[in-house]
CSV table of C-alpha atoms and ligand atoms in Angstrom, one decimal:
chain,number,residue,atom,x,y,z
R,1449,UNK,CA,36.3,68.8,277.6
R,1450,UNK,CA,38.3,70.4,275.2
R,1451,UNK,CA,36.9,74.4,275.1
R,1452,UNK,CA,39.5,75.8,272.7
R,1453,UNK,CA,37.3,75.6,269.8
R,1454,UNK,CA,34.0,77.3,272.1
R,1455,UNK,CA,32.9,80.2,270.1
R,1456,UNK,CA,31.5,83.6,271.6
R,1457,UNK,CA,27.8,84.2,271.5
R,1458,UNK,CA,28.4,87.8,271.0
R,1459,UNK,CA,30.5,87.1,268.2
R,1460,UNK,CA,26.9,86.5,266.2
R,1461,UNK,CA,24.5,88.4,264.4
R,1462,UNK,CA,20.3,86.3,263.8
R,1463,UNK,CA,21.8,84.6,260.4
R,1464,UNK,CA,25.1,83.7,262.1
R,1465,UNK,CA,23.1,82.3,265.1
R,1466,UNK,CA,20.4,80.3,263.1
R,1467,UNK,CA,23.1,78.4,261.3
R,1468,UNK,CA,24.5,77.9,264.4
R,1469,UNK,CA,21.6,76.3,266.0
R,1470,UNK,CA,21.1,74.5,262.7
R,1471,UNK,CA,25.0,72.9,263.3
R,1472,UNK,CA,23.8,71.9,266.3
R,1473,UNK,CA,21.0,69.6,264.4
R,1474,UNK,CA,17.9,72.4,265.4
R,1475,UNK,CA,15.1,71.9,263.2
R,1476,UNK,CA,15.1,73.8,260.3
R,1477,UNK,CA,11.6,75.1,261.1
R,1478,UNK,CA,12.9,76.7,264.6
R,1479,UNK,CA,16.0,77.9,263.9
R,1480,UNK,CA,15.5,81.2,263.5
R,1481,UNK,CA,13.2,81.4,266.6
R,1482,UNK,CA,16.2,79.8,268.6
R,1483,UNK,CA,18.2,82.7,267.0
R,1484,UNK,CA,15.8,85.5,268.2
R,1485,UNK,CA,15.4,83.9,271.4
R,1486,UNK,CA,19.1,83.9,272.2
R,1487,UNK,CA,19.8,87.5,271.0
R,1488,UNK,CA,16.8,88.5,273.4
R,1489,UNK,CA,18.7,86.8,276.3
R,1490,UNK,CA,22.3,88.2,275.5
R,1491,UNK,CA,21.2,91.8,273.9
R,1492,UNK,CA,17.8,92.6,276.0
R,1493,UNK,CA,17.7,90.5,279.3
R,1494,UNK,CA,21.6,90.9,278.9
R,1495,UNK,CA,22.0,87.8,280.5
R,1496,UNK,CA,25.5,86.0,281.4
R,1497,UNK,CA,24.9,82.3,281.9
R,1498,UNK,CA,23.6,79.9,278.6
R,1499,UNK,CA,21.6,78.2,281.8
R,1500,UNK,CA,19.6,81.2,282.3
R,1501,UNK,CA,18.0,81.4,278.9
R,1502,UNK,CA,14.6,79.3,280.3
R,1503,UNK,CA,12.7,79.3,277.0
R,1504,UNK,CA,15.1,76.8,275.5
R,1505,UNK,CA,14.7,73.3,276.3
R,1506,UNK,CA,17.5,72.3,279.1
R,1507,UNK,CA,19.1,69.9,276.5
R,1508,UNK,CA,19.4,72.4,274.0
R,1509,UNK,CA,20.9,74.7,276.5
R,1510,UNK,CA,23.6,72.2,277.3
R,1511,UNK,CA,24.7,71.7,274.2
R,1512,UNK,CA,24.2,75.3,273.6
R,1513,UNK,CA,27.3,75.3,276.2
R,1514,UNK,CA,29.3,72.6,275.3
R,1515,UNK,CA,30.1,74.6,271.9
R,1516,UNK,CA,29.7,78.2,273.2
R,1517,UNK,CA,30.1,80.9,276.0
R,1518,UNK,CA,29.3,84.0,276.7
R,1519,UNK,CA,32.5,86.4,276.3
R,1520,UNK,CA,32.4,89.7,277.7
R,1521,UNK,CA,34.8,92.3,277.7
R,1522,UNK,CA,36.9,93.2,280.6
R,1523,UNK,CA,36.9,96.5,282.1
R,1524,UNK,CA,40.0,98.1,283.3
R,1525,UNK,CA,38.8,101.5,284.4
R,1526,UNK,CA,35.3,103.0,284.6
R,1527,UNK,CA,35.7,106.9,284.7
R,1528,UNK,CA,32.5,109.4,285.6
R,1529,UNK,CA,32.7,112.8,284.6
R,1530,UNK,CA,31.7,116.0,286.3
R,1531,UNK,CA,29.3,116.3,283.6
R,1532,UNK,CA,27.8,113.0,283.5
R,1533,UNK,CA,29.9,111.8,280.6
R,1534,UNK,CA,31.3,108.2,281.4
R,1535,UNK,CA,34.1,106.1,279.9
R,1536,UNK,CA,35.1,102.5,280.1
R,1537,UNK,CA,38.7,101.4,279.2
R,1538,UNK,CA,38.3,98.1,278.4
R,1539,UNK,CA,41.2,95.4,277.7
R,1540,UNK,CA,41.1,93.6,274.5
R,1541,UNK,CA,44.9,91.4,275.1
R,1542,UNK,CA,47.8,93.2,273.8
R,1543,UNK,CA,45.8,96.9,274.1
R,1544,UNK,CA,42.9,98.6,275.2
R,1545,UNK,CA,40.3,100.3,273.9
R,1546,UNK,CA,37.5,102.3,275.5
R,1547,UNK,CA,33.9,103.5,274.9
R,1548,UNK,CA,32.1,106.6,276.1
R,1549,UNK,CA,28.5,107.7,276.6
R,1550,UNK,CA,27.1,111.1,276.2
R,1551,UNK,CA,24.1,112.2,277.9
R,1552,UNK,CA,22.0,115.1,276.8
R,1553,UNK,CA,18.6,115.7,277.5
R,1554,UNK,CA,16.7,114.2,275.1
R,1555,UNK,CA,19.3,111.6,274.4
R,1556,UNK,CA,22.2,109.3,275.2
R,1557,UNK,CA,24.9,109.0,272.6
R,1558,UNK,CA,27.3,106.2,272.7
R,1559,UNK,CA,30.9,106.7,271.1
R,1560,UNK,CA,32.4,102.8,270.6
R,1561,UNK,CA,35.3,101.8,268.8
R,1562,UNK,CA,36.0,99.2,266.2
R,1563,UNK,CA,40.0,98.8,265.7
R,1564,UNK,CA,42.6,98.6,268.3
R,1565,UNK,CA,44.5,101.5,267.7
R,1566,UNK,CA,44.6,102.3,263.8
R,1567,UNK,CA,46.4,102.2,260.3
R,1568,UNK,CA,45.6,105.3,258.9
R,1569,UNK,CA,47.9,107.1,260.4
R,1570,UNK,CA,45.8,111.1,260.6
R,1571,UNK,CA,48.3,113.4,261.9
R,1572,UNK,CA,46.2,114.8,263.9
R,1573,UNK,CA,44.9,111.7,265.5
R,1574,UNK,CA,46.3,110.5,268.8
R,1575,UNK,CA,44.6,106.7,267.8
R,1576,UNK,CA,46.6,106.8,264.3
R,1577,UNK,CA,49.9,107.8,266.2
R,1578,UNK,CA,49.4,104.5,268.1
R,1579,UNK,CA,49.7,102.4,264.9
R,1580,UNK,CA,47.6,99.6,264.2
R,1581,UNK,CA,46.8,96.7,266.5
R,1582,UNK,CA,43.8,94.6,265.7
R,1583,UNK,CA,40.6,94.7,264.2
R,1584,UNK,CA,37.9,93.9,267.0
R,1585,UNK,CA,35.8,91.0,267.0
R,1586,UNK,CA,31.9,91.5,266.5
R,1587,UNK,CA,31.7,90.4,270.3
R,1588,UNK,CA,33.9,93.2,271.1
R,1589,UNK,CA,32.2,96.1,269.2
R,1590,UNK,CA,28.7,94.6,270.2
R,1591,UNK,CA,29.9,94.3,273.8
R,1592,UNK,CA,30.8,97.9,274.5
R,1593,UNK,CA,27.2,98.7,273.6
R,1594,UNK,CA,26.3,95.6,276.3
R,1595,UNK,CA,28.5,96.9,279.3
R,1596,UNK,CA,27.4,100.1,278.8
R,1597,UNK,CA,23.6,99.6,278.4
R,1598,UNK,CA,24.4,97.3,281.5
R,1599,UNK,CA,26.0,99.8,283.4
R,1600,UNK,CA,23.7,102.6,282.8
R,1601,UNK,CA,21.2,100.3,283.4
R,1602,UNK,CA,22.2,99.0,286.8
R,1603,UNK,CA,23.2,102.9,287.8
R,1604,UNK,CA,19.8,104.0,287.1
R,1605,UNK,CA,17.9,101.3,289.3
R,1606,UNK,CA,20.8,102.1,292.0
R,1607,UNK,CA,19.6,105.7,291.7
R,1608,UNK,CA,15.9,104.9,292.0
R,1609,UNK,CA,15.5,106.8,288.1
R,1610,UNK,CA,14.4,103.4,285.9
R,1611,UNK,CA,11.4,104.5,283.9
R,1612,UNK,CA,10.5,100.4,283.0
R,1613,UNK,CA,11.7,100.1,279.2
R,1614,UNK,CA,13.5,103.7,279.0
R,1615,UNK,CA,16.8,102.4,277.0
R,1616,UNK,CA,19.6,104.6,278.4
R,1617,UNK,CA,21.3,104.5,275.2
R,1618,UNK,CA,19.1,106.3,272.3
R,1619,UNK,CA,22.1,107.0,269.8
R,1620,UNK,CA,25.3,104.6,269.0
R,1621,UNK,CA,28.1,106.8,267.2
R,1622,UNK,CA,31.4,104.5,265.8
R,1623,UNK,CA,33.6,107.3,266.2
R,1624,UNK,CA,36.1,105.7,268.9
R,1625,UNK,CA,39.0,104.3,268.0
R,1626,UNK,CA,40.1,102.8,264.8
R,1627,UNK,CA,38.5,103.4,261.2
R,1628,UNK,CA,35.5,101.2,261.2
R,1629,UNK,CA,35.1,100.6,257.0
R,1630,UNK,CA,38.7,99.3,257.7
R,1631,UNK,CA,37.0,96.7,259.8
R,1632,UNK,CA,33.7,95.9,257.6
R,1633,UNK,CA,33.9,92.1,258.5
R,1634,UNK,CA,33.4,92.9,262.5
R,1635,UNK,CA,31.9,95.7,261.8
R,1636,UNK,CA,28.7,95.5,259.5
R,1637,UNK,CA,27.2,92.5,261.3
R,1638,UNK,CA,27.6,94.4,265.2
R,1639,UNK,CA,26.0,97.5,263.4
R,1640,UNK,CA,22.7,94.5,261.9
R,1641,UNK,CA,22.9,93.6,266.0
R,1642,UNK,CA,22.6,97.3,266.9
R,1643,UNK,CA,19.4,97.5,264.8
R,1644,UNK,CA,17.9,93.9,265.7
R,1645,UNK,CA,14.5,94.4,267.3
R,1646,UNK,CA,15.6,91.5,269.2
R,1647,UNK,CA,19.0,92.8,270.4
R,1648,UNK,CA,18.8,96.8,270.3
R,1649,UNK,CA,16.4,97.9,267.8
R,1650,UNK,CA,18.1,101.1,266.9
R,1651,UNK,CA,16.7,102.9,264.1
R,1652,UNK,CA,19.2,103.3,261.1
R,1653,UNK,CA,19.2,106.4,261.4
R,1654,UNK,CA,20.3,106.8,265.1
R,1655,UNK,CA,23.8,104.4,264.0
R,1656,UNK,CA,26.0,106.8,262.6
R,1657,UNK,CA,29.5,105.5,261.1
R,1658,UNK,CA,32.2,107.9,261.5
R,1659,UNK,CA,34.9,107.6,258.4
R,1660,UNK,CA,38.0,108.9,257.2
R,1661,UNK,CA,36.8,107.9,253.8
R,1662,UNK,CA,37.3,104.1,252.6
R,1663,UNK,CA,35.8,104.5,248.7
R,1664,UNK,CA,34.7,101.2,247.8
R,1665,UNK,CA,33.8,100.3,251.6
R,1666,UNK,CA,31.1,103.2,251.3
R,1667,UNK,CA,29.1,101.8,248.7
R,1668,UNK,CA,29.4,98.3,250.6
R,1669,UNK,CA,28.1,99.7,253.6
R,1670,UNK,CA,25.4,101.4,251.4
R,1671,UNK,CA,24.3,97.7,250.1
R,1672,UNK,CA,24.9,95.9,253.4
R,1673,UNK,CA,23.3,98.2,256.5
R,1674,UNK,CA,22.8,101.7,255.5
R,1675,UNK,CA,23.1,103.9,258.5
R,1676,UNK,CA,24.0,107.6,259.0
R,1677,UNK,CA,26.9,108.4,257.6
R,1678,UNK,CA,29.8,110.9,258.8
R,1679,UNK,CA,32.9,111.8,256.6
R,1680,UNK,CA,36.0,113.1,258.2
R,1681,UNK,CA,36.7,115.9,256.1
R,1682,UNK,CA,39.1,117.7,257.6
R,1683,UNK,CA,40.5,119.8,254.4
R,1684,UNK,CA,38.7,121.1,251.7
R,1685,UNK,CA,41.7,120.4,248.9
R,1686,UNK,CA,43.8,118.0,248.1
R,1687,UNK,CA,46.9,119.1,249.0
R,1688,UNK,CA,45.9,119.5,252.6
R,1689,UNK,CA,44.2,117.0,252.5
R,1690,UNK,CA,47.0,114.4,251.5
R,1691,UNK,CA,48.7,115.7,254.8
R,1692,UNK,CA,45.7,115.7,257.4
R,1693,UNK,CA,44.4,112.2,255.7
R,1694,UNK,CA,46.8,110.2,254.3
R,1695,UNK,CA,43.9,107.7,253.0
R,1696,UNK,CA,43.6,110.7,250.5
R,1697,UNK,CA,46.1,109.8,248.7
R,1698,UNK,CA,44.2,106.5,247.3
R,1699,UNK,CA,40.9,108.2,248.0
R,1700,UNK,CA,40.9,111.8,246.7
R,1701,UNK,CA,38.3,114.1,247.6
R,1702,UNK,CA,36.5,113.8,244.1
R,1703,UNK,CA,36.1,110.2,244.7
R,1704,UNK,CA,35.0,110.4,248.5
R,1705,UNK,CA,32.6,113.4,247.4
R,1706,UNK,CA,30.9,111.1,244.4
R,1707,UNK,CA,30.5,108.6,247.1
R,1708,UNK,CA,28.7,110.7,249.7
R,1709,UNK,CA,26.2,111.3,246.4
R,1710,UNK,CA,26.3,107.7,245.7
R,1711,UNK,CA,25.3,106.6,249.7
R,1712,UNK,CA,22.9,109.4,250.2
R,1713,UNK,CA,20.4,107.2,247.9
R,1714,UNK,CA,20.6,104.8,250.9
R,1715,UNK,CA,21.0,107.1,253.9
R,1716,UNK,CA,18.5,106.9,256.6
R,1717,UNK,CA,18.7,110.8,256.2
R,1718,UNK,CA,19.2,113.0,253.4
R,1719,UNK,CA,22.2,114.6,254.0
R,1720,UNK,CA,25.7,113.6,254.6
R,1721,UNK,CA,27.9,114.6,258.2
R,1722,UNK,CA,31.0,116.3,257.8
R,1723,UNK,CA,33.5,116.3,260.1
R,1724,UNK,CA,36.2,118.9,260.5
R,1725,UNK,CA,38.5,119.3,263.3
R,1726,UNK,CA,39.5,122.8,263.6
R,1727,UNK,CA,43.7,123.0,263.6
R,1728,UNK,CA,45.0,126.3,264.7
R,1729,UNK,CA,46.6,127.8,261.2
R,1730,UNK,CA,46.5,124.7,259.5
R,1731,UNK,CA,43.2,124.2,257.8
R,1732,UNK,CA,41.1,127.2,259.7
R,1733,UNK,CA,41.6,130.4,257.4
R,1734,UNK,CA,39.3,132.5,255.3
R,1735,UNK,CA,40.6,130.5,252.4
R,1736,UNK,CA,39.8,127.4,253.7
R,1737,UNK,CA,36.6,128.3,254.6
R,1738,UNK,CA,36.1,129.5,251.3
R,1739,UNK,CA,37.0,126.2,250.0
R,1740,UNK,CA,35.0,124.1,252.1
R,1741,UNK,CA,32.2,125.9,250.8
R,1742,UNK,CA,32.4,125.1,247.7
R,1743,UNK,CA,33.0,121.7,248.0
R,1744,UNK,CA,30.2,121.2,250.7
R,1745,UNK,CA,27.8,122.5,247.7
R,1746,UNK,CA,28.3,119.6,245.7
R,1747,UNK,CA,26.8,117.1,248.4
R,1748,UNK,CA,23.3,117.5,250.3
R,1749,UNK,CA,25.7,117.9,254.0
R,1750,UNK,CA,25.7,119.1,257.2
R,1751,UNK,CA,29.2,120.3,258.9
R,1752,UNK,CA,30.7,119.2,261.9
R,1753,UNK,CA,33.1,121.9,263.4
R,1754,UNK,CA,35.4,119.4,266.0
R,1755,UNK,CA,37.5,122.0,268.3
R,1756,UNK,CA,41.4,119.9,268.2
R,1757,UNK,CA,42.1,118.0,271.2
R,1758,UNK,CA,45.4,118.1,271.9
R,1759,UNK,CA,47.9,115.3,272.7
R,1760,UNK,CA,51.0,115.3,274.0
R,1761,UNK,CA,53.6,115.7,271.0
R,1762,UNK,CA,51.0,116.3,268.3
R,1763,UNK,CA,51.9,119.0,266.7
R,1764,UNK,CA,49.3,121.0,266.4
R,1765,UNK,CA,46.8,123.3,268.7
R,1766,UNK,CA,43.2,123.6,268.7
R,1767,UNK,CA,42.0,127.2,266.9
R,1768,UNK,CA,41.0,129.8,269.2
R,1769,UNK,CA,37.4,129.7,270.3
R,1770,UNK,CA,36.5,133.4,268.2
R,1771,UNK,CA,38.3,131.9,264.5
R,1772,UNK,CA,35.8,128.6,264.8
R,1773,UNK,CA,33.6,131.0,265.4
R,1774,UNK,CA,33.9,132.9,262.7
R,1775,UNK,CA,34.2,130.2,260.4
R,1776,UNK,CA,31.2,128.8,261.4
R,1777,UNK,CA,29.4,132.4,260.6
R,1778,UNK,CA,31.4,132.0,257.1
R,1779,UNK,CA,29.7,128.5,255.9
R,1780,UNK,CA,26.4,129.4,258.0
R,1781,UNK,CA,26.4,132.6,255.6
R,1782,UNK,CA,27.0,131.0,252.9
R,1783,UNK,CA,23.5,129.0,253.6
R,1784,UNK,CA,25.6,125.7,255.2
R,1785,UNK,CA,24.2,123.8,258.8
R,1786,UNK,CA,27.1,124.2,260.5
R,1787,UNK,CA,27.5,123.4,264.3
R,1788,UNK,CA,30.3,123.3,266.7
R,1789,UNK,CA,31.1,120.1,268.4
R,1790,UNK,CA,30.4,120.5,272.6
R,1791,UNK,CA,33.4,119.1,274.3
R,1792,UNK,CA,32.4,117.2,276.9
R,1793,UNK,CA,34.1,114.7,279.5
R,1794,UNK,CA,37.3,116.8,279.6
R,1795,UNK,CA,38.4,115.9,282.9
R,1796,UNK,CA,38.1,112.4,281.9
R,1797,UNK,CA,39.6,112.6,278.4
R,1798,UNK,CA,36.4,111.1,277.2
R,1799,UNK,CA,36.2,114.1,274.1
R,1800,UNK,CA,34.6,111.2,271.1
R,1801,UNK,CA,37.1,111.1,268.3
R,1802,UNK,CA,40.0,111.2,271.1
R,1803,UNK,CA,39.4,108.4,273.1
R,1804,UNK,CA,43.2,107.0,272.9
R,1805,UNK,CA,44.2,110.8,274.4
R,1806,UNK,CA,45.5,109.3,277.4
R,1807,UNK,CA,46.6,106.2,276.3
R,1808,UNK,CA,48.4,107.4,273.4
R,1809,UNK,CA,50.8,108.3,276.1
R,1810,UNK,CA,52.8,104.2,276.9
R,1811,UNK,CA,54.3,105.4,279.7
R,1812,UNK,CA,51.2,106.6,281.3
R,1813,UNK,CA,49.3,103.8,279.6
R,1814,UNK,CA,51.3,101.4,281.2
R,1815,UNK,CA,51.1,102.6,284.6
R,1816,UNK,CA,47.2,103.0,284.0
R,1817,UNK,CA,46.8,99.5,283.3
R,1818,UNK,CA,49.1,98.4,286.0
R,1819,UNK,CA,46.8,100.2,288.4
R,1820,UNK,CA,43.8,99.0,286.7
R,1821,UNK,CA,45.0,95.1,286.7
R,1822,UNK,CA,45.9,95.6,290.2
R,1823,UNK,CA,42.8,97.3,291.6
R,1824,UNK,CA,40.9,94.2,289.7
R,1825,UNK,CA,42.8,91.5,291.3
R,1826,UNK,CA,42.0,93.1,294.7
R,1827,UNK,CA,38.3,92.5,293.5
R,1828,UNK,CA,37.3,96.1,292.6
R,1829,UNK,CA,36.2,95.4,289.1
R,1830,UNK,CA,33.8,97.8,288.4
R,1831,UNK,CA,30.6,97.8,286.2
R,1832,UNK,CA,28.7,95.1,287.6
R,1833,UNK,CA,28.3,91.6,285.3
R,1834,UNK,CA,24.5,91.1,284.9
M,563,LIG,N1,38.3,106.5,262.0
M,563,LIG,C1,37.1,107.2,261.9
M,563,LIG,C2,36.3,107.3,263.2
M,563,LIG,C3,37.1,107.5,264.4
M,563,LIG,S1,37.7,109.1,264.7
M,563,LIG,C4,37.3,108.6,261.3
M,563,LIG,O1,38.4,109.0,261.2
M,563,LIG,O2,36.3,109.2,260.9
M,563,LIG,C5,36.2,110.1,265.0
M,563,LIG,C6,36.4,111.6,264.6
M,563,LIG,O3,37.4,112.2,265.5
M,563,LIG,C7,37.0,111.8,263.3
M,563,LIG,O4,36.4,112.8,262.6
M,563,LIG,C8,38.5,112.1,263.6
M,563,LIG,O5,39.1,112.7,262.5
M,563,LIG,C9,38.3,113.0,264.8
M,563,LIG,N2,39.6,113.2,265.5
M,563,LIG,C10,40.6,112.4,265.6
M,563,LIG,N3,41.6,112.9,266.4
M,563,LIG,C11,41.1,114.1,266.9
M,563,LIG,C12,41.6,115.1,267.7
M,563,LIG,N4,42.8,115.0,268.3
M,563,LIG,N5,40.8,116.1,268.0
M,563,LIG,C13,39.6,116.2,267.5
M,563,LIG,N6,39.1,115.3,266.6
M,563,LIG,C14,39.8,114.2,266.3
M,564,LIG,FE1,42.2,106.3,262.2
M,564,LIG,FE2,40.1,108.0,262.3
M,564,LIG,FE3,42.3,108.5,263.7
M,564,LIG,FE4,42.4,108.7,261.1
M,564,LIG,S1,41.2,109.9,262.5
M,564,LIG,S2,44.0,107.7,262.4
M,564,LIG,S3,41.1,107.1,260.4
M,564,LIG,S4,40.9,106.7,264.0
């Protein structure tokens, strides 16, 4: 048979799903149970085989095949961290891209991405000095949610440490790579899987979109599936701002402050997330803290302080531990919640925001994957399938 035109069953969100099964001549009255039973088996039971879904009638499952498959991603490395902090590198073709989770103790955080590599070029930003690649499939944002739920999952039970139920991932950030409102096609229905009580039944407000600051794709996520919402600030005028961000330049900070106002009507919280990574002499100064102020003022916000991670050839250093410091005592004066970003995963490169850190680097990317590829074809592929 020909499988060229088999489409992924990650690739679909319950209304994608019940047209499908309604394509395949499902009755209109059960098509959205066949829907809800599917996403149960791929997203819950995390299951790897269309046989294996026993609640739909063995013909049904068959054609279910003929037509579809189950796509996962495939992992080239699966790094632990002294800390507990883990990280996939997974291969998407022509790059990689990698997802990492972040335990604390009374949750696990999980930092995916949504673009391979990225167009918006931050100067700062080891992904943006990549370039841009491709968008990501649904299939392929959904799935680094499903290998890692799956990993965690099968680590746990390894380790004798399953509580029955206990989800190990509590918290899904899209602050990997790539800008994810530059990717709303892929990425709006993975984030209505993400809070499907029949895939992962994350609360809105535990989904948190990381952005550089897309105007118009604000208020569309605001209409479509309002989550938490974080704005990469990163300058508090303009002029800075047009260096650090280039997106500024379309999107000036008027316009991206307005829509922060215009989203927190929808926000699952009632306060916007800045980010702000902290660039030695660049952007950390009295002045700018000055600045910041008065802008973070004009929107209900918490601030993110994000020590720099450095890269080779970037250009910049991270500010010294005692000036974040006191910049942090400057907004937190000034009556602003303003907290300091842990960095965690060091030894792994797994810091959220610089996932691309090492393989940024093509020469060392390049060897990576050569050893990756090659420890696979010896049959050490880590992170167990199902
Ligand atoms: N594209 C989105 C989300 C991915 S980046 C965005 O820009 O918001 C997630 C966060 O990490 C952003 O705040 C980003 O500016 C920040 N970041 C990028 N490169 C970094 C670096 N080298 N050190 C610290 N933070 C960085
Ligand atoms: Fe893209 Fe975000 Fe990096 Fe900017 S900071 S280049 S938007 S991934």
């Amino acid at each position: 048979m020909n499988r060229e035109h088999v489409v992924n069953l990650l690739d679909m969100n319950q209304p994608t799903l019940a047209q499908f099964f309604a394509h395949l001549g499902e009755k209109p009255a059960s098509v959205n149970m066949r829907a809800r039973q599917t996403l149960k088996w791929l997203h819950q039971a995390q299951l790897s085989d269309i046989a294996g879904m026993t609640d739909i009638a063995k013909a049904t499952r068959e054609q279910i095949a003929a037509h579809a498959e189950i796509r996962d991603l495939a992992v080239l490395h699966d790094h632990r961290s002294d800390d507990g902090t883990r990280k996939w590198l997974f291969d998407v073709g022509s790059s990689a891209i990698d997802a990492v989770f972040i335990p604390e103790d009374d949750r696990g955080t999980l930092c995916i991405s949504s673009q391979a590599g990225c167009a918006l070029d931050c100067s700062f930003c080891s992904t943006g000095k990549q370039g841009f690649n491709r968008n990501l499939t649904v299939g392929e944002i959904i799935g680094q949610l499903r290998h890692a739920n799956r990993a965690l999952k099968a680590d746990r039970a390894i380790h004798g440490r399953t509580a029955d139920g206990v989800q190990p991932i509590t918290n899904v950030v899209m602050m990997g790579m790539g800008e994810p409102l530059a990717n709303p096609q892929n990425v709006f229905p993975a984030l209505e899987l993400m809070l499907d009580d029949c895939a992962y039944g994350l609360s809105r407000r535990r989904v948190t979109v990381s952005t550089s600051g897309i105007v118009p794709q604000i208020d569309e996520l605001a209409r479509v599936v309002p989550v938490a919402l974080a704005v990469s600030l990163h300058a508090p005028t303009d002029a800075l701002r047009d260096v650090l961000v280039p997106i500024n330049r379309r999107y000036p900070l008027a316009d991206l402050l307005a829509a922060c106002n215009r989203y927190l009507a929808y926000a699952p919280r009632d306060f916007i997330t800045f980010e702000y990574v902290m660039l030695d002499g660049v952007n950390d100064q009295p002045e700018h803290a000055r600045a910041l102020i008065d802008i973070a003022r004009t929107v209900p916000s918490k601030l993110n302080l994000i020590p720099f991670n450095p890269f080779p050839n970037s250009g910049y250093a991270r500010s010294p531990r005692a000036r974040i410091l006191d910049f942090q005592r400057r907004l937190s004066d000034a009556g602003i919640v303003t907290t300091i970003r842990r960095t965690r995963g060091d030894d792994i490169d797994a810091a959220c925001g610089q996932l691309a850190g090492r393989i940024a680097d093509r020469t060392r990317r390049t060897a990576e994957r050569a050893a990756a590829l090659a420890a696979l074809s010896e049959g050490n592929r880590t992170g167990g399938n199902g």
